[in-house]
């Protein structure tokens, strides 16, 4: 699952001065494979449950290779008609799959972090514009104050995004959450003035979704911009069995998600979705004399990037080849495996700290030290890979299933390995 000491030692082969002269490119590729491949983590494999990762579907890899060979700059339709057309098609499919308003624009960016940055910058500029302040022109110095409301369990990258766009990581109002990490809407603040509220679809530990109808009602009443971080959770809407979780989510003004997690495309691929394309344009339009306005979606005027690769190619290819039922099955399969593993571990006497409502499972032994020993034993065993987290003051082993290739057999093999490790680590009686 992870490289051995010997594998890592081979990385030393890369250490050399920049060669003076050209050499056979095949020799460089051979070195990359020989010294590089063994020093990778098997995160594309079917039993890698670390972070919230996912693998790469073969169609995503193949379409990505073709796209890379084309070397298209997706900044403007004039630079790549195919990128522009696939942008429009993919946008429409995503909007329908997630049940979002038909007007919603899509910005393809590097990941959910940048999708949060993109949407929150648009939110900031819109809210302050409504208060008579033009942020893109005048910056934030001297601007009216803006209140940012987040759930206590907002993802760390939401705070990073807020820091980047000048609103401050700590200058936020944190709303208390329930035991699954869901915002408690009755505790939303009574404040006035320009406001942004960040909710989430898919808490990174438990998979929980915030109660969107109540949060949306509050946002409407307070004229707040509602943003939803759904890095992996938004994809749950592809499966009718999970769709109830997203009730009310379409009322938001913007959403952030990842394609490189649950959709199983390669890094780096995230998507910012914004209800009104004009809001992206206000924040991201760049003006130069040699750039006449065009027909069609001009990515460089709606995203933080100018030149950009056409990430929509891989997203389109996966969506087209799986279709609605394939996308539903991708999600349903991960959820089924998460349930299968958690049920077996609970049956054997390990504690499951969350309601397994999606693809996330939090496992704990009787105390933190034993849980840590269990995690170390599982990682050393190498049948599957799970990482540590903290949940409600307790250390937990987090199992996140989002690979396209995880089968029942992988789930069972992983369960057996975890139980074997639990006995070894003293988390279960020997
Ligand atoms: C993974 C994740 C992010 C950050 O996504 P990147 O793709 O790593 O930028 C943000 N929010 C949530 C809920 C996540 O799970």
Tab-separated table of C-alpha atoms and ligand atoms in Angstrom:
chain	number	residue	atom	x	y	z
A	1	UNK	CA	0.000	0.000	0.000
A	2	UNK	CA	2.904	2.343	0.847
A	3	UNK	CA	6.558	2.125	-0.298
A	4	UNK	CA	9.155	0.167	1.647
A	5	UNK	CA	12.360	1.672	2.962
A	6	UNK	CA	14.200	0.146	-0.001
A	7	UNK	CA	11.718	1.688	-2.440
A	8	UNK	CA	12.235	5.087	-0.856
A	9	UNK	CA	16.018	4.716	-0.995
A	10	UNK	CA	15.728	4.380	-4.792
A	11	UNK	CA	14.466	7.979	-4.934
A	12	UNK	CA	18.102	8.905	-4.454
A	13	UNK	CA	18.566	8.071	-8.147
A	14	UNK	CA	16.804	11.327	-9.026
A	15	UNK	CA	19.477	13.332	-7.264
A	16	UNK	CA	21.773	14.654	-9.996
A	17	UNK	CA	22.747	18.017	-11.356
A	18	UNK	CA	20.719	19.325	-14.307
A	19	UNK	CA	22.318	17.456	-17.227
A	20	UNK	CA	24.444	19.589	-19.522
A	21	UNK	CA	23.116	17.993	-22.698
A	22	UNK	CA	20.087	16.203	-24.138
A	23	UNK	CA	19.728	12.453	-23.738
A	24	UNK	CA	17.391	9.787	-25.083
A	25	UNK	CA	13.922	10.651	-23.645
A	26	UNK	CA	13.257	6.918	-23.255
A	27	UNK	CA	16.031	6.741	-20.736
A	28	UNK	CA	14.391	9.510	-18.675
A	29	UNK	CA	11.073	7.680	-18.796
A	30	UNK	CA	12.759	4.459	-17.688
A	31	UNK	CA	14.336	6.216	-14.721
A	32	UNK	CA	10.966	7.749	-13.816
A	33	UNK	CA	9.319	4.338	-13.847
A	34	UNK	CA	12.094	2.401	-12.141
A	35	UNK	CA	12.807	4.855	-9.334
A	36	UNK	CA	9.433	6.606	-9.204
A	37	UNK	CA	6.754	3.940	-9.532
A	38	UNK	CA	7.770	1.958	-6.407
A	39	UNK	CA	7.722	5.171	-4.332
A	40	UNK	CA	4.024	5.798	-4.950
A	41	UNK	CA	1.100	5.157	-2.609
A	42	UNK	CA	-1.464	2.684	-3.968
A	43	UNK	CA	-4.208	5.277	-3.562
A	44	UNK	CA	-5.802	4.299	-6.883
A	45	UNK	CA	-6.282	0.752	-5.584
A	46	UNK	CA	-9.554	-0.784	-4.353
A	47	UNK	CA	-8.589	-0.984	-0.658
A	48	UNK	CA	-7.179	2.485	-0.110
A	49	UNK	CA	-9.569	4.173	2.314
A	50	UNK	CA	-7.381	7.112	3.362
A	51	UNK	CA	-8.513	10.749	3.341
A	52	UNK	CA	-11.316	10.977	0.743
A	53	UNK	CA	-9.431	9.930	-2.308
A	54	UNK	CA	-10.953	7.833	-5.089
A	55	UNK	CA	-8.981	6.346	-7.955
A	56	UNK	CA	-8.934	7.010	-11.673
A	57	UNK	CA	-11.420	5.330	-13.973
A	58	UNK	CA	-9.716	3.977	-17.122
A	59	UNK	CA	-11.911	6.204	-19.303
A	60	UNK	CA	-10.817	9.265	-17.304
A	61	UNK	CA	-7.168	8.351	-17.754
A	62	UNK	CA	-7.547	7.689	-21.478
A	63	UNK	CA	-9.560	10.845	-22.166
A	64	UNK	CA	-7.062	12.791	-20.084
A	65	UNK	CA	-4.171	11.471	-22.171
A	66	UNK	CA	-5.914	12.474	-25.381
A	67	UNK	CA	-6.682	15.900	-23.956
A	68	UNK	CA	-3.092	16.327	-22.872
A	69	UNK	CA	-1.827	15.308	-26.295
A	70	UNK	CA	-4.100	17.958	-27.833
A	71	UNK	CA	-2.488	20.527	-25.495
A	72	UNK	CA	-5.513	22.786	-25.610
A	73	UNK	CA	-5.704	26.037	-23.716
A	74	UNK	CA	-9.284	26.213	-22.452
A	75	UNK	CA	-9.078	29.910	-21.599
A	76	UNK	CA	-11.232	31.053	-24.519
A	77	UNK	CA	-13.489	29.342	-27.080
A	78	UNK	CA	-11.304	30.710	-29.890
A	79	UNK	CA	-8.353	28.804	-28.450
A	80	UNK	CA	-10.181	25.464	-28.258
A	81	UNK	CA	-13.631	24.926	-29.746
A	82	UNK	CA	-13.696	21.355	-28.405
A	83	UNK	CA	-12.941	22.505	-24.851
A	84	UNK	CA	-15.626	25.191	-25.108
A	85	UNK	CA	-18.266	22.771	-26.381
A	86	UNK	CA	-17.439	20.126	-23.778
A	87	UNK	CA	-17.549	22.812	-21.102
A	88	UNK	CA	-21.113	23.668	-22.054
A	89	UNK	CA	-22.225	20.023	-22.333
A	90	UNK	CA	-20.619	19.015	-19.027
A	91	UNK	CA	-22.030	22.057	-17.251
A	92	UNK	CA	-25.535	21.109	-18.364
A	93	UNK	CA	-25.118	17.500	-17.257
A	94	UNK	CA	-23.759	18.487	-13.844
A	95	UNK	CA	-26.572	20.971	-13.266
A	96	UNK	CA	-29.164	18.313	-14.102
A	97	UNK	CA	-27.454	15.570	-12.096
A	98	UNK	CA	-27.269	17.761	-8.982
A	99	UNK	CA	-30.700	19.321	-9.578
A	100	UNK	CA	-29.325	22.885	-9.595
A	101	UNK	CA	-30.920	25.937	-11.270
A	102	UNK	CA	-30.564	25.806	-15.077
A	103	UNK	CA	-28.654	29.110	-15.183
A	104	UNK	CA	-25.807	27.763	-13.002
A	105	UNK	CA	-22.295	28.329	-14.366
A	106	UNK	CA	-19.429	25.871	-13.899
A	107	UNK	CA	-15.813	26.871	-13.318
A	108	UNK	CA	-13.337	24.008	-13.629
A	109	UNK	CA	-10.519	24.574	-11.158
A	110	UNK	CA	-7.848	22.547	-9.352
A	111	UNK	CA	-9.938	21.144	-6.516
A	112	UNK	CA	-12.597	21.896	-3.941
A	113	UNK	CA	-10.246	24.293	-2.156
A	114	UNK	CA	-10.047	26.487	-5.261
A	115	UNK	CA	-13.736	25.908	-5.926
A	116	UNK	CA	-14.415	27.321	-2.450
A	117	UNK	CA	-12.075	30.241	-3.179
A	118	UNK	CA	-13.809	30.898	-6.508
A	119	UNK	CA	-17.359	30.764	-5.168
A	120	UNK	CA	-16.571	32.681	-1.996
A	121	UNK	CA	-14.781	35.439	-3.925
A	122	UNK	CA	-17.890	35.776	-6.102
A	123	UNK	CA	-20.007	35.794	-2.926
A	124	UNK	CA	-17.843	38.458	-1.294
A	125	UNK	CA	-17.918	40.709	-4.356
A	126	UNK	CA	-21.657	40.350	-4.831
A	127	UNK	CA	-22.536	40.992	-1.209
A	128	UNK	CA	-20.280	44.031	-0.966
A	129	UNK	CA	-21.468	45.316	-4.323
A	130	UNK	CA	-25.002	45.246	-2.939
A	131	UNK	CA	-23.660	47.374	-0.071
A	132	UNK	CA	-22.236	49.872	-2.570
A	133	UNK	CA	-18.607	48.700	-2.608
A	134	UNK	CA	-16.737	47.465	-5.687
A	135	UNK	CA	-14.185	44.940	-4.400
A	136	UNK	CA	-12.559	44.020	-7.734
A	137	UNK	CA	-11.744	47.712	-8.321
A	138	UNK	CA	-11.095	49.006	-4.839
A	139	UNK	CA	-10.042	45.982	-2.833
A	140	UNK	CA	-11.102	45.321	0.724
A	141	UNK	CA	-9.390	48.218	2.499
A	142	UNK	CA	-12.172	50.526	3.594
A	143	UNK	CA	-14.954	48.162	2.542
A	144	UNK	CA	-18.050	47.747	4.723
A	145	UNK	CA	-17.706	44.791	7.105
A	146	UNK	CA	-19.062	41.459	5.937
A	147	UNK	CA	-20.177	38.671	8.261
A	148	UNK	CA	-19.126	35.118	7.417
A	149	UNK	CA	-21.064	32.305	9.071
A	150	UNK	CA	-19.760	28.726	9.067
A	151	UNK	CA	-20.629	25.502	10.833
A	152	UNK	CA	-18.279	24.450	13.625
A	153	UNK	CA	-17.277	21.479	11.446
A	154	UNK	CA	-16.651	23.331	8.173
A	155	UNK	CA	-13.769	21.802	6.213
A	156	UNK	CA	-10.321	23.252	6.896
A	157	UNK	CA	-10.080	24.441	3.291
A	158	UNK	CA	-13.094	26.728	3.763
A	159	UNK	CA	-11.026	28.624	6.338
A	160	UNK	CA	-8.035	28.576	4.002
A	161	UNK	CA	-10.237	29.984	1.222
A	162	UNK	CA	-11.575	32.714	3.515
A	163	UNK	CA	-8.015	33.643	4.457
A	164	UNK	CA	-6.953	33.807	0.813
A	165	UNK	CA	-9.782	36.104	-0.223
A	166	UNK	CA	-9.092	38.538	2.594
A	167	UNK	CA	-12.040	37.689	4.831
A	168	UNK	CA	-9.885	36.005	7.454
A	169	UNK	CA	-9.696	32.462	8.754
A	170	UNK	CA	-10.719	33.451	12.273
A	171	UNK	CA	-13.016	36.374	11.514
A	172	UNK	CA	-16.001	34.037	11.250
A	173	UNK	CA	-19.121	33.301	13.233
A	174	UNK	CA	-19.093	29.578	14.062
A	175	UNK	CA	-22.437	27.871	14.456
A	176	UNK	CA	-22.513	24.890	16.857
A	177	UNK	CA	-23.197	21.472	15.352
A	178	UNK	CA	-24.913	18.266	16.412
A	179	UNK	CA	-23.183	14.954	17.144
A	180	UNK	CA	-22.823	14.157	13.406
A	181	UNK	CA	-21.331	17.569	12.633
A	182	UNK	CA	-24.502	19.116	11.177
A	183	UNK	CA	-25.067	22.824	11.714
A	184	UNK	CA	-27.816	23.541	14.257
A	185	UNK	CA	-29.886	26.069	12.303
A	186	UNK	CA	-31.732	27.344	15.363
A	187	UNK	CA	-28.351	28.725	16.484
A	188	UNK	CA	-27.700	30.773	13.329
A	189	UNK	CA	-26.888	34.329	14.449
A	190	UNK	CA	-29.210	37.310	14.449
A	191	UNK	CA	-27.095	39.847	12.618
A	192	UNK	CA	-27.486	42.361	9.817
A	193	UNK	CA	-25.468	43.655	6.896
A	194	UNK	CA	-23.576	41.915	4.091
A	195	UNK	CA	-23.349	38.222	4.878
A	196	UNK	CA	-22.124	34.866	3.581
A	197	UNK	CA	-23.086	31.523	5.084
A	198	UNK	CA	-21.087	28.373	4.274
A	199	UNK	CA	-22.885	25.066	4.682
A	200	UNK	CA	-21.659	21.639	3.703
A	201	UNK	CA	-22.813	18.523	1.916
A	202	UNK	CA	-20.660	15.702	3.258
A	203	UNK	CA	-18.765	16.302	6.495
A	204	UNK	CA	-15.301	14.924	5.904
A	205	UNK	CA	-15.440	12.527	8.871
A	206	UNK	CA	-19.070	11.476	9.170
A	207	UNK	CA	-20.430	12.260	5.690
A	208	UNK	CA	-23.241	14.308	7.263
A	209	UNK	CA	-25.186	16.968	5.341
A	210	UNK	CA	-26.271	20.265	6.896
A	211	UNK	CA	-30.051	20.925	7.146
A	212	UNK	CA	-30.280	23.007	3.982
A	213	UNK	CA	-33.969	24.017	4.017
A	214	UNK	CA	-33.606	25.791	7.361
A	215	UNK	CA	-30.263	27.339	6.452
A	216	UNK	CA	-31.627	28.507	3.089
A	217	UNK	CA	-34.645	30.073	4.814
A	218	UNK	CA	-32.316	31.933	7.176
A	219	UNK	CA	-30.141	33.042	4.246
A	220	UNK	CA	-33.194	34.346	2.378
A	221	UNK	CA	-34.398	36.262	5.384
A	222	UNK	CA	-30.964	37.811	5.987
A	223	UNK	CA	-30.152	38.336	2.298
A	224	UNK	CA	-27.067	36.236	2.871
A	225	UNK	CA	-25.209	34.415	0.090
A	226	UNK	CA	-25.481	30.681	0.731
A	227	UNK	CA	-22.469	28.621	-0.328
A	228	UNK	CA	-22.300	24.836	-0.001
A	229	UNK	CA	-19.062	22.866	0.171
A	230	UNK	CA	-19.906	19.481	-1.317
A	231	UNK	CA	-16.419	18.298	-2.227
A	232	UNK	CA	-17.454	14.658	-2.269
A	233	UNK	CA	-21.008	14.814	-0.885
A	234	UNK	CA	-22.573	16.545	-3.872
A	235	UNK	CA	-22.078	13.357	-5.902
A	236	UNK	CA	-24.394	11.509	-3.503
A	237	UNK	CA	-27.228	13.229	-5.379
A	238	UNK	CA	-26.498	10.931	-8.312
A	239	UNK	CA	-28.024	8.065	-6.314
A	240	UNK	CA	-31.772	8.269	-5.626
A	241	UNK	CA	-31.242	6.436	-2.315
A	242	UNK	CA	-29.122	9.379	-1.060
A	243	UNK	CA	-30.984	12.228	-2.720
A	244	UNK	CA	-33.014	13.091	0.388
A	245	UNK	CA	-29.767	14.254	2.035
A	246	UNK	CA	-29.546	17.108	-0.448
A	247	UNK	CA	-33.061	18.402	0.137
A	248	UNK	CA	-33.028	22.217	-0.093
A	249	UNK	CA	-29.484	22.339	-1.417
A	250	UNK	CA	-30.550	23.767	-4.780
A	251	UNK	CA	-31.601	26.998	-3.069
A	252	UNK	CA	-27.966	27.982	-2.526
A	253	UNK	CA	-26.126	30.611	-4.566
A	254	UNK	CA	-22.980	28.536	-5.082
A	255	UNK	CA	-21.572	25.049	-4.613
A	256	UNK	CA	-18.063	23.571	-4.594
A	257	UNK	CA	-17.221	20.013	-5.500
A	258	UNK	CA	-14.382	17.753	-6.591
A	259	UNK	CA	-14.173	15.489	-9.597
A	260	UNK	CA	-10.939	13.879	-8.405
A	261	UNK	CA	-12.610	12.315	-5.371
A	262	UNK	CA	-15.867	10.434	-5.931
A	263	UNK	CA	-16.065	10.881	-9.718
A	264	UNK	CA	-12.695	9.109	-9.914
A	265	UNK	CA	-10.866	11.343	-12.374
A	266	UNK	CA	-7.177	12.177	-12.002
A	267	UNK	CA	-5.867	15.182	-10.074
A	268	UNK	CA	-6.319	18.069	-10.150
A	269	UNK	CA	-9.974	18.573	-10.811
A	270	UNK	CA	-12.551	20.592	-8.881
A	271	UNK	CA	-15.705	22.447	-9.882
A	272	UNK	CA	-17.195	25.713	-8.648
A	273	UNK	CA	-20.874	26.078	-9.502
A	274	UNK	CA	-22.423	29.544	-9.277
A	275	UNK	CA	-26.115	30.219	-9.799
A	276	UNK	CA	-25.598	33.416	-11.813
A	277	UNK	CA	-22.676	33.479	-14.289
A	278	UNK	CA	-22.529	37.287	-13.972
A	279	UNK	CA	-21.272	36.839	-10.422
A	280	UNK	CA	-18.242	34.918	-11.635
A	281	UNK	CA	-17.637	37.487	-14.313
A	282	UNK	CA	-17.727	40.375	-11.854
A	283	UNK	CA	-14.896	38.801	-9.868
A	284	UNK	CA	-12.792	37.161	-12.566
A	285	UNK	CA	-13.086	39.082	-15.838
A	286	UNK	CA	-9.735	40.271	-17.052
A	287	UNK	CA	-9.534	42.898	-19.732
A	288	UNK	CA	-6.938	43.243	-22.438
A	289	UNK	CA	-7.087	44.906	-25.819
A	290	UNK	CA	-6.304	41.754	-27.755
A	291	UNK	CA	-9.206	39.881	-26.172
A	292	UNK	CA	-12.415	40.788	-27.996
A	293	UNK	CA	-15.620	39.510	-26.382
A	294	UNK	CA	-16.681	36.178	-27.804
A	295	UNK	CA	-19.741	34.061	-28.092
A	296	UNK	CA	-19.739	31.253	-25.593
A	297	UNK	CA	-18.332	30.756	-22.125
A	298	UNK	CA	-14.984	32.438	-21.673
A	299	UNK	CA	-13.297	30.449	-18.945
A	300	UNK	CA	-10.565	33.019	-18.360
A	301	UNK	CA	-13.216	35.618	-17.534
A	302	UNK	CA	-15.109	33.342	-15.138
A	303	UNK	CA	-12.341	31.571	-13.183
A	304	UNK	CA	-9.271	32.620	-11.185
A	305	UNK	CA	-7.110	31.113	-13.944
A	306	UNK	CA	-6.355	32.543	-17.359
A	307	UNK	CA	-4.592	29.826	-19.346
A	308	UNK	CA	-5.970	26.492	-18.155
A	309	UNK	CA	-6.150	22.873	-19.137
A	310	UNK	CA	-9.557	21.521	-20.172
A	311	UNK	CA	-10.479	19.550	-17.050
A	312	UNK	CA	-13.988	19.140	-18.444
A	313	UNK	CA	-12.681	16.552	-20.938
A	314	UNK	CA	-12.209	13.873	-18.269
A	315	UNK	CA	-15.354	14.822	-16.389
A	316	UNK	CA	-17.400	14.647	-19.592
A	317	UNK	CA	-15.834	11.305	-20.539
A	318	UNK	CA	-16.655	9.693	-17.182
A	319	UNK	CA	-20.195	11.065	-17.101
A	320	UNK	CA	-20.866	9.999	-20.666
A	321	UNK	CA	-19.485	6.510	-20.292
A	322	UNK	CA	-21.187	5.781	-16.956
A	323	UNK	CA	-24.474	7.474	-17.698
A	324	UNK	CA	-27.034	8.227	-14.995
A	325	UNK	CA	-27.295	4.666	-13.766
A	326	UNK	CA	-23.524	4.178	-13.750
A	327	UNK	CA	-23.020	7.341	-11.709
A	328	UNK	CA	-25.731	6.190	-9.292
A	329	UNK	CA	-24.044	2.798	-8.999
A	330	UNK	CA	-20.628	4.406	-8.369
A	331	UNK	CA	-22.092	6.180	-5.334
A	332	UNK	CA	-24.285	3.284	-4.232
A	333	UNK	CA	-21.366	0.860	-4.390
A	334	UNK	CA	-19.178	3.014	-2.116
A	335	UNK	CA	-22.026	3.448	0.376
A	336	UNK	CA	-22.777	-0.293	0.287
A	337	UNK	CA	-19.136	-1.181	0.998
A	338	UNK	CA	-18.954	1.365	3.826
A	339	UNK	CA	-22.063	-0.197	5.387
A	340	UNK	CA	-20.746	-3.704	4.865
A	341	UNK	CA	-17.442	-2.910	6.586
A	342	UNK	CA	-18.973	-0.926	9.451
A	343	UNK	CA	-21.610	-3.568	10.161
A	344	UNK	CA	-18.996	-6.321	10.367
A	345	UNK	CA	-16.664	-4.279	12.567
A	346	UNK	CA	-19.511	-3.314	14.910
A	347	UNK	CA	-20.657	-6.938	15.073
A	348	UNK	CA	-17.154	-7.957	16.151
A	349	UNK	CA	-17.187	-5.416	18.977
A	350	UNK	CA	-15.467	-2.321	17.600
A	351	UNK	CA	-17.235	0.977	18.117
A	352	UNK	CA	-18.557	2.963	15.138
A	353	UNK	CA	-18.667	6.637	16.089
A	354	UNK	CA	-20.874	7.964	13.271
A	355	UNK	CA	-24.213	7.160	11.694
A	356	UNK	CA	-23.010	5.565	8.471
A	357	UNK	CA	-25.274	7.508	6.106
A	358	UNK	CA	-22.828	7.718	3.208
A	359	UNK	CA	-19.335	6.396	2.452
A	360	UNK	CA	-17.561	7.400	5.687
A	361	UNK	CA	-16.951	5.170	8.717
A	362	UNK	CA	-15.315	6.210	11.999
A	363	UNK	CA	-13.964	3.294	14.028
A	364	UNK	CA	-12.764	3.484	17.620
A	365	UNK	CA	-11.412	1.146	20.255
A	366	UNK	CA	-11.944	1.638	24.003
A	367	UNK	CA	-9.336	4.418	24.314
A	368	UNK	CA	-7.302	6.693	22.036
A	369	UNK	CA	-4.046	4.854	22.589
A	370	UNK	CA	-5.556	1.530	21.518
A	371	UNK	CA	-7.186	3.162	18.491
A	372	UNK	CA	-3.834	4.618	17.487
A	373	UNK	CA	-2.248	1.185	17.863
A	374	UNK	CA	-5.010	-0.294	15.719
A	375	UNK	CA	-4.410	2.285	12.959
A	376	UNK	CA	-0.653	1.661	13.003
A	377	UNK	CA	-1.217	-2.115	12.847
A	378	UNK	CA	-3.661	-1.783	9.918
A	379	UNK	CA	-1.229	0.450	8.035
A	380	UNK	CA	1.675	-1.932	8.663
A	381	UNK	CA	-0.420	-4.945	7.632
A	382	UNK	CA	-0.997	-3.353	4.217
A	383	UNK	CA	-4.183	-5.158	3.159
A	384	UNK	CA	-5.984	-1.813	3.229
A	385	UNK	CA	-5.059	1.720	4.259
A	386	UNK	CA	-7.002	3.865	6.728
A	387	UNK	CA	-5.933	7.102	8.374
A	388	UNK	CA	-6.514	8.712	11.762
A	389	UNK	CA	-8.894	11.496	12.658
A	390	UNK	CA	-10.427	13.091	15.743
A	391	UNK	CA	-14.151	13.006	16.323
A	392	UNK	CA	-15.822	14.613	19.347
A	393	UNK	CA	-12.570	14.498	21.330
A	394	UNK	CA	-11.848	10.891	20.445
A	395	UNK	CA	-9.233	9.415	18.141
A	396	UNK	CA	-10.824	7.397	15.355
A	397	UNK	CA	-9.754	5.363	12.362
A	398	UNK	CA	-11.449	6.832	9.299
A	399	UNK	CA	-12.554	4.563	6.479
A	400	UNK	CA	-13.562	6.498	3.382
A	401	UNK	CA	-14.790	4.414	0.451
A	402	UNK	CA	-14.852	6.273	-2.851
A	403	UNK	CA	-12.869	4.192	-5.307
A	404	UNK	CA	-14.684	2.985	-8.440
A	405	UNK	CA	-13.033	-0.434	-8.135
A	406	UNK	CA	-13.832	-1.469	-4.534
A	407	UNK	CA	-15.751	-4.771	-4.633
A	408	UNK	CA	-17.539	-6.809	-1.948
A	409	UNK	CA	-14.469	-9.003	-1.913
A	410	UNK	CA	-12.237	-5.981	-1.202
A	411	UNK	CA	-14.578	-4.893	1.586
A	412	UNK	CA	-14.510	-8.376	3.147
A	413	UNK	CA	-10.739	-8.758	2.822
A	414	UNK	CA	-10.318	-5.339	4.440
A	415	UNK	CA	-12.732	-6.200	7.246
A	416	UNK	CA	-10.882	-9.438	7.980
A	417	UNK	CA	-7.557	-7.607	8.026
A	418	UNK	CA	-8.873	-4.874	10.327
A	419	UNK	CA	-10.279	-7.479	12.745
A	420	UNK	CA	-7.017	-9.441	12.704
A	421	UNK	CA	-5.165	-6.186	13.461
A	422	UNK	CA	-7.688	-5.305	16.174
A	423	UNK	CA	-6.903	-8.554	18.011
A	424	UNK	CA	-3.199	-7.983	17.540
A	425	UNK	CA	-3.404	-4.380	18.780
A	426	UNK	CA	-5.510	-5.347	21.798
A	427	UNK	CA	-8.542	-3.471	20.492
A	428	UNK	CA	-10.497	-6.730	20.679
A	429	UNK	CA	-9.862	-9.660	23.026
A	430	UNK	CA	-7.226	-12.005	21.601
B	1	LIG	C1	-11.439	17.235	0.178
B	1	LIG	C2	-12.339	18.324	0.660
B	1	LIG	C3	-12.062	19.673	0.385
B	1	LIG	C4	-10.795	20.102	-0.311
B	1	LIG	O1	-10.687	19.547	-1.564
B	1	LIG	P1	-9.343	19.561	-2.432
B	1	LIG	O2	-9.748	18.847	-3.646
B	1	LIG	O3	-8.316	18.828	-1.625
B	1	LIG	O4	-8.967	20.974	-2.664
B	1	LIG	C5	-12.978	20.616	0.796
B	1	LIG	N1	-14.087	20.274	1.459
B	1	LIG	C6	-14.383	18.995	1.756
B	1	LIG	C7	-15.661	18.682	2.496
B	1	LIG	C8	-13.519	17.971	1.367
B	1	LIG	O5	-13.829	16.698	1.651
